[in-house]
XYZ file of C-alpha atoms in Angstrom:
269
model
C 156.580 201.119 81.110
C 153.475 200.094 82.958
C 151.537 202.906 84.530
C 151.673 201.521 88.035
C 155.500 200.940 87.755
C 155.950 204.556 86.532
C 153.674 205.746 89.331
C 155.744 203.938 91.975
C 159.006 205.159 90.704
C 158.011 208.812 90.115
C 156.096 209.128 93.436
C 158.927 207.776 95.401
C 161.407 210.045 93.613
C 159.431 213.325 93.948
C 157.688 212.777 97.227
C 160.297 210.484 98.741
C 157.650 207.960 99.742
C 155.247 205.435 98.270
C 152.977 202.894 100.040
C 150.493 200.178 99.471
C 147.710 202.489 100.472
C 148.708 204.983 97.679
C 148.353 202.144 95.117
C 144.983 200.904 96.417
C 143.616 204.361 96.421
C 144.684 205.423 92.968
C 144.299 202.074 91.096
C 141.473 200.574 93.123
C 143.326 197.236 93.760
C 143.471 195.354 96.965
C 146.467 195.348 99.349
C 147.803 192.000 97.991
C 147.888 193.229 94.450
C 149.494 196.504 95.659
C 152.180 194.408 97.256
C 152.758 192.474 94.094
C 153.197 195.709 92.155
C 155.833 196.886 94.650
C 157.550 193.519 94.516
C 157.547 193.656 90.717
C 159.310 197.064 90.748
C 161.950 195.911 93.296
C 162.710 192.853 91.142
C 162.742 194.669 87.934
C 164.661 197.643 89.104
C 166.949 196.472 92.015
C 167.668 199.194 94.618
C 165.342 201.697 92.877
C 163.136 201.669 96.020
C 163.859 200.305 99.443
C 161.522 199.708 102.318
C 161.922 202.060 105.378
C 160.679 200.244 108.444
C 160.471 203.438 110.560
C 158.250 205.116 107.914
C 156.413 201.900 107.003
C 156.716 202.717 103.360
C 159.087 202.622 100.407
C 161.617 205.388 99.674
C 163.967 206.012 96.780
C 166.990 203.762 96.607
C 170.416 204.428 95.164
C 169.353 203.338 91.701
C 166.110 205.373 91.455
C 167.406 207.775 88.805
C 168.684 204.927 86.665
C 165.235 203.262 86.721
C 163.430 206.371 85.607
C 163.595 207.155 81.846
C 162.285 210.601 82.630
C 162.242 212.633 85.883
C 160.091 215.435 84.421
C 157.926 217.146 86.966
C 154.884 217.463 84.709
C 154.997 213.748 84.004
C 154.999 213.118 87.749
C 151.892 215.329 88.088
C 150.212 213.483 85.158
C 150.952 210.021 86.524
C 149.908 210.755 90.079
C 146.820 212.599 88.886
C 147.597 215.490 91.281
C 146.492 213.462 94.278
C 147.087 214.954 97.638
C 146.942 218.735 97.141
C 146.034 220.595 94.056
C 148.359 222.563 91.719
C 147.047 225.326 89.613
C 148.366 225.837 86.090
C 147.640 229.184 84.511
C 149.939 228.664 81.480
C 151.190 225.504 79.779
C 154.814 225.868 80.657
C 157.578 223.840 82.374
C 159.396 225.931 84.900
C 162.088 224.094 86.868
C 161.542 222.946 90.436
C 164.364 221.125 92.397
C 163.307 217.742 93.655
C 164.732 218.198 97.136
C 162.696 221.435 97.539
C 159.584 219.815 96.183
C 159.862 217.108 98.766
C 159.962 219.605 101.615
C 156.953 221.539 100.187
C 155.104 218.191 99.689
C 155.626 217.202 103.278
C 154.853 220.686 104.694
C 151.537 220.959 102.792
C 150.358 217.458 103.646
C 151.271 217.711 107.261
C 150.487 221.448 107.776
C 154.133 222.078 108.737
C 156.117 225.165 108.047
C 159.310 225.738 106.013
C 161.998 228.076 107.095
C 164.156 229.609 104.375
C 166.144 232.681 103.272
C 164.351 234.567 100.532
C 165.517 237.069 97.895
C 163.031 239.871 97.506
C 162.875 242.655 94.968
C 162.089 244.998 97.737
C 165.218 244.311 99.675
C 168.971 244.163 98.850
C 169.588 241.439 101.295
C 168.049 237.977 102.033
C 165.602 237.646 104.929
C 164.659 234.538 106.808
C 161.027 233.487 106.281
C 158.843 231.008 108.075
C 155.834 229.970 105.896
C 153.061 227.367 106.249
C 152.364 226.592 102.574
C 148.991 225.264 101.545
C 149.232 225.304 97.705
C 151.695 225.120 94.861
C 151.111 227.471 91.921
C 152.422 227.405 88.364
C 152.092 231.009 86.981
C 153.364 229.852 83.609
C 157.004 230.651 83.959
C 157.651 230.255 87.648
C 156.492 228.073 90.590
C 155.268 229.748 93.707
C 154.011 228.502 97.102
C 151.151 230.222 98.853
C 150.900 230.110 102.585
C 150.791 231.792 105.989
C 153.805 233.781 106.829
C 154.528 233.770 110.563
C 156.161 237.231 110.887
C 153.554 239.317 108.950
C 150.823 236.990 109.927
C 149.405 237.173 106.445
C 148.867 234.807 103.567
C 151.451 235.471 100.789
C 153.040 233.983 97.699
C 156.769 233.067 97.484
C 158.644 232.342 94.268
C 160.559 229.077 94.536
C 163.497 230.326 92.457
C 164.111 233.093 95.045
C 164.328 230.637 97.930
C 167.862 229.690 99.002
C 168.129 225.835 99.035
C 171.081 225.850 101.453
C 169.813 225.953 105.024
C 166.138 225.414 104.170
C 164.436 223.388 106.870
C 161.135 221.785 107.559
C 159.710 222.874 110.905
C 157.266 220.089 112.322
C 155.019 222.431 114.051
C 151.357 223.372 113.231
C 149.578 226.686 113.459
C 145.748 226.851 113.123
C 145.965 230.318 111.650
C 147.629 228.806 108.579
C 144.576 226.732 107.611
C 143.644 227.280 103.944
C 140.085 227.911 105.038
C 141.437 231.205 106.580
C 142.876 232.380 103.256
C 140.078 234.597 102.124
C 141.798 235.779 98.971
C 142.383 232.102 98.034
C 138.788 231.018 98.543
C 137.254 234.159 96.981
C 136.522 233.930 93.302
C 136.311 237.085 91.275
C 135.356 237.893 87.649
C 137.440 239.985 85.344
C 135.966 241.500 82.214
C 138.649 242.057 79.570
C 137.933 244.368 76.587
C 139.967 245.360 73.581
C 142.321 248.199 74.512
C 140.359 251.452 74.130
C 143.598 253.122 72.970
C 143.548 251.159 69.821
C 141.566 251.958 66.669
C 138.051 250.666 66.165
C 139.265 248.304 63.371
C 141.967 246.812 65.646
C 139.571 246.376 68.496
C 137.238 244.367 66.279
C 140.042 242.060 65.316
C 141.123 241.542 68.980
C 137.580 240.743 69.791
C 137.655 238.022 67.199
C 141.084 236.751 68.431
C 139.689 236.176 71.953
C 136.240 234.985 70.875
C 134.664 237.802 72.816
C 130.908 238.179 73.294
C 129.700 241.688 72.840
C 133.258 242.888 73.081
C 133.844 241.285 76.523
C 136.001 238.307 77.572
C 134.873 237.047 80.989
C 137.633 235.470 83.108
C 137.096 234.013 86.499
C 139.908 233.150 88.935
C 140.846 233.146 92.600
C 141.398 236.561 93.955
C 144.891 235.504 95.102
C 145.750 234.498 91.496
C 144.394 237.580 89.862
C 147.673 239.213 88.976
C 149.002 235.951 87.519
C 145.952 235.508 85.529
C 146.156 239.137 84.190
C 149.762 238.578 83.233
C 148.825 235.396 81.382
C 146.703 237.673 79.085
C 149.693 240.095 78.895
C 147.787 242.706 80.867
C 150.374 244.562 82.996
C 149.023 248.174 82.522
C 145.950 248.505 84.668
C 144.826 251.937 83.590
C 141.617 252.594 81.708
C 143.547 253.246 78.484
C 146.716 251.232 78.428
C 149.530 251.850 75.951
C 148.950 250.584 72.464
C 151.433 247.806 73.115
C 148.824 246.026 75.194
C 145.963 244.334 73.379
C 143.537 244.082 76.202
C 142.254 246.357 79.082
C 140.235 245.667 82.276
C 136.631 246.534 81.652
C 135.524 246.514 85.237
C 138.484 248.452 86.657
C 136.463 250.169 89.347
C 135.705 246.765 90.855
C 139.108 245.083 90.164
C 141.092 248.081 91.527
C 140.404 247.237 95.149
C 142.166 243.907 94.652
C 145.189 245.477 92.982
C 148.345 246.794 94.776
C 147.833 250.422 95.362
C 150.824 251.415 93.272
C 149.457 249.396 90.371
C 145.808 250.324 90.375
C 146.562 253.948 89.376
């Protein structure tokens, strides 16, 4: 399948829209050539995409799933080259994300709208209605999250997609200047984490761990967004944040006095 054909099909499927401008931007072709690409897809795959006059762009047709050999989300990201907004992959994994949910998130992020949904939290036995203005999508390795401004708490937070109830979820076409990504200090602030072999282990084992992680002078320097620090630490299997973790953990935080101010209070002890 030609790249532009796959792009048209996957983009319309996941984002529920594709236009000539999308093609001219990504492939560097003129509008006439972009129109020819769209016409080719409509001829080769009847009713896979249809023109929506009100939106002035193409949307998925009844045969879109038949036309796609694969509807894999990672393939969509690869083909579209992550145009629009960025996604951040910490681990090479393929957690599941429902297409209808992604369409809402995509539209909310690109239009700076909010999403209203019921959320299952570990801190509560019942679901709670949330209204969030998402600005980014995060792959922590085994789950997808959105990060954005939550209206009730008036804070930037992360929400796990799998804990969001799909039934009743709605897009609220209203903007709030406070939700701008530029106001998310933790997202825009980069911090450095120094990981060292766990001091609880023997000197011989610490030498081996230093070799495993290609450490320099016994230190592995990792840089990440402050908001993604816990996800990053988890990707290195660091869940015990004490100076001397249990021997089940290979690594420890070398600059704990600095990092502790970014950790939740119940975890920095």
